Coordinates of C-alpha atoms and ligand atoms in Angstrom, one line a residue:
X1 CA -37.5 124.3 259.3
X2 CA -37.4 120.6 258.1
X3 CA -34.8 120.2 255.2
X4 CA -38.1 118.6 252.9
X5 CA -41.0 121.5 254.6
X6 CA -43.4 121.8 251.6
X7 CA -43.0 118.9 249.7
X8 CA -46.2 116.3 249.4
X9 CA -46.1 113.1 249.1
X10 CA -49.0 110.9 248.2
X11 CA -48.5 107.9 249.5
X12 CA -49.6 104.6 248.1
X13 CA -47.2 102.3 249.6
X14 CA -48.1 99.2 251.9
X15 CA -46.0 96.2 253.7
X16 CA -42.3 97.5 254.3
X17 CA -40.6 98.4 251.1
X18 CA -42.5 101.7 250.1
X19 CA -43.4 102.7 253.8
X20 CA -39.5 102.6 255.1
X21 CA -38.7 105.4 252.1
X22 CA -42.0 107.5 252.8
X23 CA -40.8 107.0 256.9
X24 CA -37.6 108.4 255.9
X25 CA -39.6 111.8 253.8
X26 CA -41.5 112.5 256.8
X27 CA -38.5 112.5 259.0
X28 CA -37.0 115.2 256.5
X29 CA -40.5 117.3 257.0
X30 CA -42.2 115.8 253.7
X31 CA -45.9 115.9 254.5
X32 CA -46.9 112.1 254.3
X33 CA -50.4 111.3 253.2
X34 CA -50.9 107.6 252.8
X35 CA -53.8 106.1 251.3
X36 CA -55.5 103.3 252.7
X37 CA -58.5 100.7 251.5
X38 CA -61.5 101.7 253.8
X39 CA -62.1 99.8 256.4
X40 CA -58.5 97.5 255.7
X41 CA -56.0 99.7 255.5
X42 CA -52.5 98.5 254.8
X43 CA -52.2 95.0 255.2
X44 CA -49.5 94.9 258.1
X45 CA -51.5 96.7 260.6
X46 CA -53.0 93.2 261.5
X47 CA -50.3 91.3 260.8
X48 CA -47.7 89.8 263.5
X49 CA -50.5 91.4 266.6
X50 CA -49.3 91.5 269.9
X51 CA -51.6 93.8 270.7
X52 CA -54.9 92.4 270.7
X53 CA -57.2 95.3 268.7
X54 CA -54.5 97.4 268.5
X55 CA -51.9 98.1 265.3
X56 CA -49.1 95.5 264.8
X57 CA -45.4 96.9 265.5
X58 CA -44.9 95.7 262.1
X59 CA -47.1 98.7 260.8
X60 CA -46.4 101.3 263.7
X61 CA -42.6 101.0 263.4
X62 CA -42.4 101.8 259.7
X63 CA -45.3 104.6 259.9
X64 CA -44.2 107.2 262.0
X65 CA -45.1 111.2 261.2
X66 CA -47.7 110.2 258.4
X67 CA -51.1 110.5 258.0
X68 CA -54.0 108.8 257.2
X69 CA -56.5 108.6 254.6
X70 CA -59.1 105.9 253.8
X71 CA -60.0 105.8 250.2
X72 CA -61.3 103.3 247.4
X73 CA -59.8 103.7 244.6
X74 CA -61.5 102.2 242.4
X75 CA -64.6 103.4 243.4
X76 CA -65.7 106.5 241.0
X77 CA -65.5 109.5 243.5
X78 CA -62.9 107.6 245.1
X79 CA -60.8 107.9 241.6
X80 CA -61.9 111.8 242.1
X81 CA -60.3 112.3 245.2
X82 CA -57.2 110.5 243.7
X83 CA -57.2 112.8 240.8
X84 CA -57.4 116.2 243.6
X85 CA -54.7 114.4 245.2
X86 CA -52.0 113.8 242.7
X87 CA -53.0 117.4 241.1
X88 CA -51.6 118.3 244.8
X89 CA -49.0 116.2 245.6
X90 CA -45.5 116.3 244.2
X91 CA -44.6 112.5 244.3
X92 CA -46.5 109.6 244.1
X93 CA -45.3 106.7 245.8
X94 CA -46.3 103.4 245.4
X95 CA -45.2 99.3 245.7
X96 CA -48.2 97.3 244.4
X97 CA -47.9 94.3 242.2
X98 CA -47.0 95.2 239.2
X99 CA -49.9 96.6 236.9
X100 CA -52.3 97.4 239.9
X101 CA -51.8 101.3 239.2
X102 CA -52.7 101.1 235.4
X103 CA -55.6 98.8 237.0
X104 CA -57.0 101.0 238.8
X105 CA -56.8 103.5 235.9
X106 CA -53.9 105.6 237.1
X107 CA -51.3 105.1 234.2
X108 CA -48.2 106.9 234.0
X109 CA -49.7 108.9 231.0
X110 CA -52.5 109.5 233.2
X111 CA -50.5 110.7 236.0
X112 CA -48.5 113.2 233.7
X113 CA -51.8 114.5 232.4
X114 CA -53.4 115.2 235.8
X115 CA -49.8 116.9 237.1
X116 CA -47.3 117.1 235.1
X117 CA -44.7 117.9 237.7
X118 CA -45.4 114.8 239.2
X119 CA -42.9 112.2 240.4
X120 CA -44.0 108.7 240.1
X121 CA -41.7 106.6 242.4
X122 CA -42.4 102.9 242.5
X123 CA -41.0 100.1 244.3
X124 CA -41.0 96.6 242.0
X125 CA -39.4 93.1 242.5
X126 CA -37.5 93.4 239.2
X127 CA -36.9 95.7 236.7
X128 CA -38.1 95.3 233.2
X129 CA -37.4 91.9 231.6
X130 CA -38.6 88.7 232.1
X131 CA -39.6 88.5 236.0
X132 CA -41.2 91.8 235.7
X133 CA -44.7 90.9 236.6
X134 CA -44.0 88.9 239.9
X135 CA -44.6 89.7 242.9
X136 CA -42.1 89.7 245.1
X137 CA -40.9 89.6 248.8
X138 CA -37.8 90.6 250.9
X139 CA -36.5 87.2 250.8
X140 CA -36.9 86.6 247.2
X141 CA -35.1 90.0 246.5
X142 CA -32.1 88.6 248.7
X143 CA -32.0 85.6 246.4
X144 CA -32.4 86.9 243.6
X145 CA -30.2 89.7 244.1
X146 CA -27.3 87.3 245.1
X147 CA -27.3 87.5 248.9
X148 CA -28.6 84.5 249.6
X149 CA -25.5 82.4 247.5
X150 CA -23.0 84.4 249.4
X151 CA -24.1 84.3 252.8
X152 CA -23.8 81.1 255.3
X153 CA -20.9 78.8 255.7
X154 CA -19.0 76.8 252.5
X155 CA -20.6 73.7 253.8
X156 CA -24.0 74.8 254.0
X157 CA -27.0 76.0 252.0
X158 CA -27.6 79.7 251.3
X159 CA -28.5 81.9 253.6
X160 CA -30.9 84.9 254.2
X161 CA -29.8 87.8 256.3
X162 CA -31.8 89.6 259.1
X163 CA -31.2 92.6 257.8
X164 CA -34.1 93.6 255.0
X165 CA -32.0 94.5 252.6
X166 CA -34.3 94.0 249.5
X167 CA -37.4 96.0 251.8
X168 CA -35.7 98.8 253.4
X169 CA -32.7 98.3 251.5
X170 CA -34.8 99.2 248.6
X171 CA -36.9 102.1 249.9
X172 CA -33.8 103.7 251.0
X173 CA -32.3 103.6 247.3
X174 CA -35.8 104.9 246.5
X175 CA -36.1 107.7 248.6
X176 CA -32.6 108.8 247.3
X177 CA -34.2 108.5 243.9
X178 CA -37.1 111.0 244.9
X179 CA -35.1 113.0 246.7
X180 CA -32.9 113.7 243.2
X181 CA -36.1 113.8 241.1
X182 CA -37.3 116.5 243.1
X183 CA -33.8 117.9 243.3
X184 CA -34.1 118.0 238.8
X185 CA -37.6 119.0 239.0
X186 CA -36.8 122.5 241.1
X187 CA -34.7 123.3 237.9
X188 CA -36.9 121.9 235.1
X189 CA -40.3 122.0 236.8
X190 CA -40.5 118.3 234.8
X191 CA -41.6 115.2 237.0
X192 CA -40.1 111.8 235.9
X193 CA -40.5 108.0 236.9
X194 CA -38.2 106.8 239.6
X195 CA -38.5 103.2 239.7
X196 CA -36.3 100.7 242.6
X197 CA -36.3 97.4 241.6
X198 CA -35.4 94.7 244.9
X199 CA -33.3 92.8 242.7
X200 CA -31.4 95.9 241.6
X201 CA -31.1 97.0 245.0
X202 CA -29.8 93.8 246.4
X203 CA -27.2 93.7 243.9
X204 CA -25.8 97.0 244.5
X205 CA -25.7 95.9 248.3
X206 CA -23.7 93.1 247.1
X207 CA -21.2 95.0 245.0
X208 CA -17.9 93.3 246.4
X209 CA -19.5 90.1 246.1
X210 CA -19.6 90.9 242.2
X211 CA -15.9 92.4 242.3
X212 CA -14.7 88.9 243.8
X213 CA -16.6 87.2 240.7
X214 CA -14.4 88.8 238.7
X215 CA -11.4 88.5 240.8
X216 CA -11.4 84.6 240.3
X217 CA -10.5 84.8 237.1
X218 CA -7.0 85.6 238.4
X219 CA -7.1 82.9 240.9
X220 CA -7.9 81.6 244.6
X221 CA -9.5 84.3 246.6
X222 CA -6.7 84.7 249.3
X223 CA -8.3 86.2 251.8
X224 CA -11.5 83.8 252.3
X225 CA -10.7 81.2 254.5
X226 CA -11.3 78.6 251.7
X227 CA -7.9 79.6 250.7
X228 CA -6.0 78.5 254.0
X229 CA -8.1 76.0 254.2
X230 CA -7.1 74.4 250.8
X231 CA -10.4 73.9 248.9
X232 CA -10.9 75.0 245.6
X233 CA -12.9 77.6 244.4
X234 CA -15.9 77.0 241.7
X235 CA -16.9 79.1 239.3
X236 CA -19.0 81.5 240.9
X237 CA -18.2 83.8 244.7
X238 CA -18.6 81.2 247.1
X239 CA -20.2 81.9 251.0
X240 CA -17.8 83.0 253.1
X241 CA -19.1 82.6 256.8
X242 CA -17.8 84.9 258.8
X243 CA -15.0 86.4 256.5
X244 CA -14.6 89.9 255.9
X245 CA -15.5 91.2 252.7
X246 CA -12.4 93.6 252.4
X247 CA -8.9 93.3 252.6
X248 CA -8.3 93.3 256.3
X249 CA -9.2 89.9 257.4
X250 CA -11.6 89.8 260.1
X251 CA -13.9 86.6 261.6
X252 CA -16.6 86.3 265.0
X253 CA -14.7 84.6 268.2
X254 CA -16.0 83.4 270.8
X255 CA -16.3 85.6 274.1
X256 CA -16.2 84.9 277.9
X257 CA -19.6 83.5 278.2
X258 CA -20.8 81.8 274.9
X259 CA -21.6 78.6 276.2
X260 CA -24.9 80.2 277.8
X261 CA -25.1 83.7 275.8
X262 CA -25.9 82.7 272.5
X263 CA -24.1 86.6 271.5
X264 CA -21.0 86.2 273.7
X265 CA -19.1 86.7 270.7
X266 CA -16.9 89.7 269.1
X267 CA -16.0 90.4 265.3
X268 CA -12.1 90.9 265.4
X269 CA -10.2 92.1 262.6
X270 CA -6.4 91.5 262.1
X271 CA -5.9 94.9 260.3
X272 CA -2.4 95.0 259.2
X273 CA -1.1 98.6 260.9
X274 CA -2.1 97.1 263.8
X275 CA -0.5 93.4 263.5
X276 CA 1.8 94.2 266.5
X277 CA -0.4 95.3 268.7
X278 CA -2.7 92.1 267.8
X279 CA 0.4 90.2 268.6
X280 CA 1.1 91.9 272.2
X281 CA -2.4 91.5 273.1
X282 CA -2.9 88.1 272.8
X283 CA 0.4 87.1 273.9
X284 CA 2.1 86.4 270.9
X285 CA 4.8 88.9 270.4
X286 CA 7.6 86.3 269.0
X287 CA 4.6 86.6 266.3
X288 CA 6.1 90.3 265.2
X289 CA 9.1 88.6 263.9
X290 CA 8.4 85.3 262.9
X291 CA 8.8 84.5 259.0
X292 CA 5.6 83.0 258.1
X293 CA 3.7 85.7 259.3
X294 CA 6.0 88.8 258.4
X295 CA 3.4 90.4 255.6
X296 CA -0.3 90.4 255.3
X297 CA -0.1 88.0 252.0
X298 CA 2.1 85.2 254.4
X299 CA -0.8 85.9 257.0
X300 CA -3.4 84.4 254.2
X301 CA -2.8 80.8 254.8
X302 CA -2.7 81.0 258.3
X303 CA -5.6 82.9 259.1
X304 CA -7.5 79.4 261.1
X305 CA -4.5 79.3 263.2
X306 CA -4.3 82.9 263.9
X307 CA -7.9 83.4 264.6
X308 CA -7.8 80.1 266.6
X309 CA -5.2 81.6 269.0
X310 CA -6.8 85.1 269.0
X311 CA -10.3 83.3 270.1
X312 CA -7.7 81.6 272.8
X313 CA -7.7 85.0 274.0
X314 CA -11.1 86.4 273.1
X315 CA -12.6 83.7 275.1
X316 CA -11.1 85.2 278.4
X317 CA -12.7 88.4 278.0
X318 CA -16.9 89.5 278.0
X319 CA -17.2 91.3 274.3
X320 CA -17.0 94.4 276.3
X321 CA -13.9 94.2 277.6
X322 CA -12.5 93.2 274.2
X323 CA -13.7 96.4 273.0
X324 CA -12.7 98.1 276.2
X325 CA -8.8 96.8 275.5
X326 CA -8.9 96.8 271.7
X327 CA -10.2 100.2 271.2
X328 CA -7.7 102.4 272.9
X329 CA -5.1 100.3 270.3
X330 CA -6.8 101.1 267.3
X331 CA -7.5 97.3 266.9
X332 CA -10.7 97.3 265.2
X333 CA -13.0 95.3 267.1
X334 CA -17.0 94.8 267.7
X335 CA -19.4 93.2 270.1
X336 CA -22.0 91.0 268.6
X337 CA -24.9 92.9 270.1
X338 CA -28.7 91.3 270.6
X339 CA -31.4 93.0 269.9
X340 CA -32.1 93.4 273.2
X341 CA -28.6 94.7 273.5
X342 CA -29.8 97.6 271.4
X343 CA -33.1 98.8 272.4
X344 CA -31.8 99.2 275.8
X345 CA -28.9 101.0 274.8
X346 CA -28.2 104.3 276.5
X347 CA -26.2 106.2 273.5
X348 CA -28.8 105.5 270.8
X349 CA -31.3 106.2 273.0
X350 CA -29.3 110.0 273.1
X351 CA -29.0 110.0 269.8
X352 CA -32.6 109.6 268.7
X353 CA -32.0 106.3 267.3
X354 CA -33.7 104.3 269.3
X355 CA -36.8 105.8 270.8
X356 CA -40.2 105.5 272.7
X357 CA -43.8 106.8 271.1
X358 CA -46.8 106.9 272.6
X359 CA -49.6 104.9 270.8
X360 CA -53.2 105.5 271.8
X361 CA -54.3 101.7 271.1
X362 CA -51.1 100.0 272.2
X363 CA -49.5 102.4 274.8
X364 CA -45.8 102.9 274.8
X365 CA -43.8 100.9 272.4
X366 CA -39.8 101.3 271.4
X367 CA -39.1 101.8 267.6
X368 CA -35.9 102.7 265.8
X369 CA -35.8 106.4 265.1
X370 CA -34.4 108.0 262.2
X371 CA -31.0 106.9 261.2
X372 CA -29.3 109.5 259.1
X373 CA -28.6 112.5 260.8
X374 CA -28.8 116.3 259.8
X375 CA -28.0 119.0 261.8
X376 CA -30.8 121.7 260.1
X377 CA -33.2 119.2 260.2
X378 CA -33.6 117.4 263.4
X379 CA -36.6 114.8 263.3
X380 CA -39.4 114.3 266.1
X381 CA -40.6 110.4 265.8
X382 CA -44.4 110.6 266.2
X383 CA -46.9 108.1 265.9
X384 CA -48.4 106.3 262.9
X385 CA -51.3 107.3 262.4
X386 CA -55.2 104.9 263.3
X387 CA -56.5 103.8 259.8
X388 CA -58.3 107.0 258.4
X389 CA -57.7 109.3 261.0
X390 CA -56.6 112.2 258.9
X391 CA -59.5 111.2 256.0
X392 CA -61.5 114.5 257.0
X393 CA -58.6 116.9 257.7
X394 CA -57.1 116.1 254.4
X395 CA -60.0 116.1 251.9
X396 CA -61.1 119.5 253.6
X397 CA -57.6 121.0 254.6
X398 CA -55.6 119.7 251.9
X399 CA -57.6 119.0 248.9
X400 CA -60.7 122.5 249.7
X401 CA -63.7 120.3 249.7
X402 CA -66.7 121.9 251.4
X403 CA -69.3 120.3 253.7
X404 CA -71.7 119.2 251.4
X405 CA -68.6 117.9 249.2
X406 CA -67.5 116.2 251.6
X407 CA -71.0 114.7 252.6
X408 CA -70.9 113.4 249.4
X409 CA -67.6 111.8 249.4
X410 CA -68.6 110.1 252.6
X411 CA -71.9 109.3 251.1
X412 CA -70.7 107.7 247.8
X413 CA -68.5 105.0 250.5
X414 CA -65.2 105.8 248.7
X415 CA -63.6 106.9 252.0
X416 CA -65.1 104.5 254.9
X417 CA -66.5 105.4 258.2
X418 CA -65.4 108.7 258.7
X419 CA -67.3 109.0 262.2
X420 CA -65.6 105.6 263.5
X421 CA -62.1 106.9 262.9
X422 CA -62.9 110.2 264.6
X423 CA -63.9 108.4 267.3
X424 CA -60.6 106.2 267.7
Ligands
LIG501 N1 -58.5 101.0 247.1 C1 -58.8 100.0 246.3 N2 -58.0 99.0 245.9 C2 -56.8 99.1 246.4 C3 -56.3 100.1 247.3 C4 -57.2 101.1 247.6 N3 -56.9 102.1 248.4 N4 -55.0 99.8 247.6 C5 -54.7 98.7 247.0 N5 -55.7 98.2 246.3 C6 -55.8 97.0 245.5 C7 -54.8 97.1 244.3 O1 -55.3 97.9 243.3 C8 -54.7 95.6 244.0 O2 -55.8 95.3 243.2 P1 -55.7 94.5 241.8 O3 -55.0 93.2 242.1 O4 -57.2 94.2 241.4 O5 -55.0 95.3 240.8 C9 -54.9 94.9 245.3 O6 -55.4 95.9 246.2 C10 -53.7 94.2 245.9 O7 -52.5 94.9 245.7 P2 -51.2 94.1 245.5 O8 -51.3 93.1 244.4 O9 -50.0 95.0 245.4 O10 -51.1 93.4 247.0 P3 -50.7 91.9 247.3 O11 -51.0 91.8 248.8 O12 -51.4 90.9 246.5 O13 -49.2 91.8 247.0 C11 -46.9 92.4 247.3 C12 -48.3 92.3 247.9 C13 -45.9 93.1 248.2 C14 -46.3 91.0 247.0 C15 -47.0 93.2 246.0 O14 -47.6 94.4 246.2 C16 -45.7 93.5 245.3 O15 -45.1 92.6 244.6 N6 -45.2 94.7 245.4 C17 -44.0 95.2 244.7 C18 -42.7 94.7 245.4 C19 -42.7 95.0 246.8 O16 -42.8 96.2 247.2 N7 -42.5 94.0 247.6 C20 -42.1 94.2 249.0 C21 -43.2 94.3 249.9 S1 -42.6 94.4 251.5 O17 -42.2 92.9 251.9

């Protein structure tokens, strides 16, 4: 028993927004049907090829447990099959440009008509208001959504971050907003719209950087480095390099090794209930009792010359054995780990994290596995599916049609070359 057994999702999702939060569904035992232009598909299973004739990574990792169907949508039996499939499905997912659904003739009004239980979830770069009809792409979510002016150093422009916040940042905030819909609808048998702007996502990602907005109304921001440092603050939450975003102050030293590893480095944080132990470790402990350093708020202005000397010490030590002594004192410490770092990683590996599926065009590749855990609902990564490989099986299985129905279906060309993606 999967926790989501039962529920269908019709998936009209492309690129890596809409696809991480229909991933995520079929993890939980949703059953995932996307929906693909014949003979195209979604447009990242040729994009970024390493594989020559084979999908891209960039589709098969953010694909797993679907299926597959090729259909036109705008073609008139093709807007038939769409019309069996949201009368089937319980949500509809989607991330096109904005209008593209209406375009094709499937307004929301429409939708309720058709299935009234429906859930309409949509992915869009902003909400209503005057960007609402852009188009818009991971990093001009991060931007907009105020990452981009808090991350990199004071001295530099903004930055981006490698982690897609405003694509799978956003279908994860979506797939909690289906998840609820669905949770509403079991009591009032009622669909609704669930809509995940990027913007809107970024910016809850980037809460504390909004409390510290505020906060500078009542002054310098003690606990960037700025503040040591002695440069004002503007008007708006500046970038704060390496600085933690909470109380604790924290920063990335240098390791044993970082003139050749460009990841020899660890993220050390002074916590305060362990400001002692900080100070026995690195070989400071005449720092326990001197004056200027007796409270966290004395620490603030000397938080360059206490990393400084802490990276005196860090710089001895691989990142591993900084976590190897920091650890057992509660010091909270972490390794910058490389992405190679990861995949070969023996405990995610046990923990289904990180994982290896068999592909029948590409052969074995390594993909991140589900991330959020439940323990009456384990998840089995399989494969994404070739471009229309479930188009038969679903029209016949899942939507009744007959053979001569189906003849004509395949006949009218509104769901491609059924016979070439049986035999891939
Ligand atoms: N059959 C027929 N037509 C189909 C189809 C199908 N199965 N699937 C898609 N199409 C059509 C759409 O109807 C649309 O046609 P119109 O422009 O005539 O209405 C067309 O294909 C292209 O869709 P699109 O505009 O969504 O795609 P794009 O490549 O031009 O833009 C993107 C991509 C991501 C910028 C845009 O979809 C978008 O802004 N989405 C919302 C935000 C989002 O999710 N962004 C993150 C994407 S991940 O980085």
């Amino acid at each position: 028993m999967k926790a989501l057994e039962g529920v269908k999702i019709l998936d009209f999702t492309h690129v890596q927004s809409g696809p991480t939060c229909t991933q995520l569904l079929a993890w939980f035992g949703a059953d995932v049907i996307k929906v693909e232009r014949p003979g195209v598909g979604d447009a990242t299973r040729k994009q970024l090829v390493d594989v020559p004739g084979a999908d891209s990574l960039y589709f098969t990792m953010l694909n797993h447990n679907k299926r597959s169907i090729e259909l036109n949508s705008k073609n008139e039996t093709g807007k038939e099959v769409l019309t069996r499939l949201i009368e089937t499905c319980d949500v509809m997912v989607e991330n096109f440009a904005p209008g593209a659904l209406d375009r094709m003739g499937f307004t929301w009004e429409r939708i309720q008509e058709i299935n009234p239980k429906m859930i309409l979830a949509s992915v869009k770069g902003f909400g209503p208001g005057k960007y609402e009809d852009c188009k818009v792409y991971e990093n001009v979510a991060q931007c907009a959504g105020g990452a981009a002016s808090t991350t990199g150093f004071l001295d530099g422009p903004p930055l981006v971050t490698g982690a897609q916040i405003g694509d799978s940042g956003t279908g994860l905030h979506l797939a909690l907003g289906i998840v609820t819909a669905l949770y509403q609808a079991a009591k009032t048998g009622k669909g609704q719209k669930v809509l995940a702007p990027m913007q809107d996502g970024v910016i809850n990602l980037c809460r504390v950087k909004l409390r510290d907005q505020q906060r500078l109304k009542a002054g310098p921001l003690k606990e960037y480095s700025q503040y040591g440092e002695g440069i004002e603050f503007g008007d708006a939450t500046p970038r704060a390099g390496n600085d933690s975003g909470g109380g604790q102050p924290g920063r990335i030293l240098k390791c044993k090794g970082w003139h050749d590893d460009p990841n020899a480095y660890t993220y050390f944080i002074t916590q305060a209930a362990v400001w002692d132990k900080i100070c026995d470790v690195i070989g400071e402990p005449g720092w326990k009792t001197a004056e200027e350093f007796a409270t966290p708020e004395k620490r603030l202005p000397h938080l360059d010359a206490i990393f400084a000397r802490i990276e005196d010490w860090t710089m001895t030590k691989s990142k591993y054995e900084v976590m190897e002594i920091c650890n057992p004192l509660n010091i909270p410490v972490g390794p910058i780990l490389s992405t190679k770092e990861i995949m070969e990683d023996e405990g995610l590996r046990k923990t289904g994290t990180i994982v290896e599926v068999e592909h029948p065009e590409r052969g074995t590749y390594v993909s991140v596995g589900c991330p959020i855990k439940l323990s009456e609902s384990p998840v089995e990564v399989t494969r994404s599916p070739l471009l229309g490989e479930h188009t038969v099986e679903i029209l016949s299985e899942v939507l009744g049609y007959d053979g001569e129905e189906l003849a004509k279906v395949v006949e009218s060309g509104a769901v491609g070359d059924v016979n070439k993606a049986a035999a891939e």
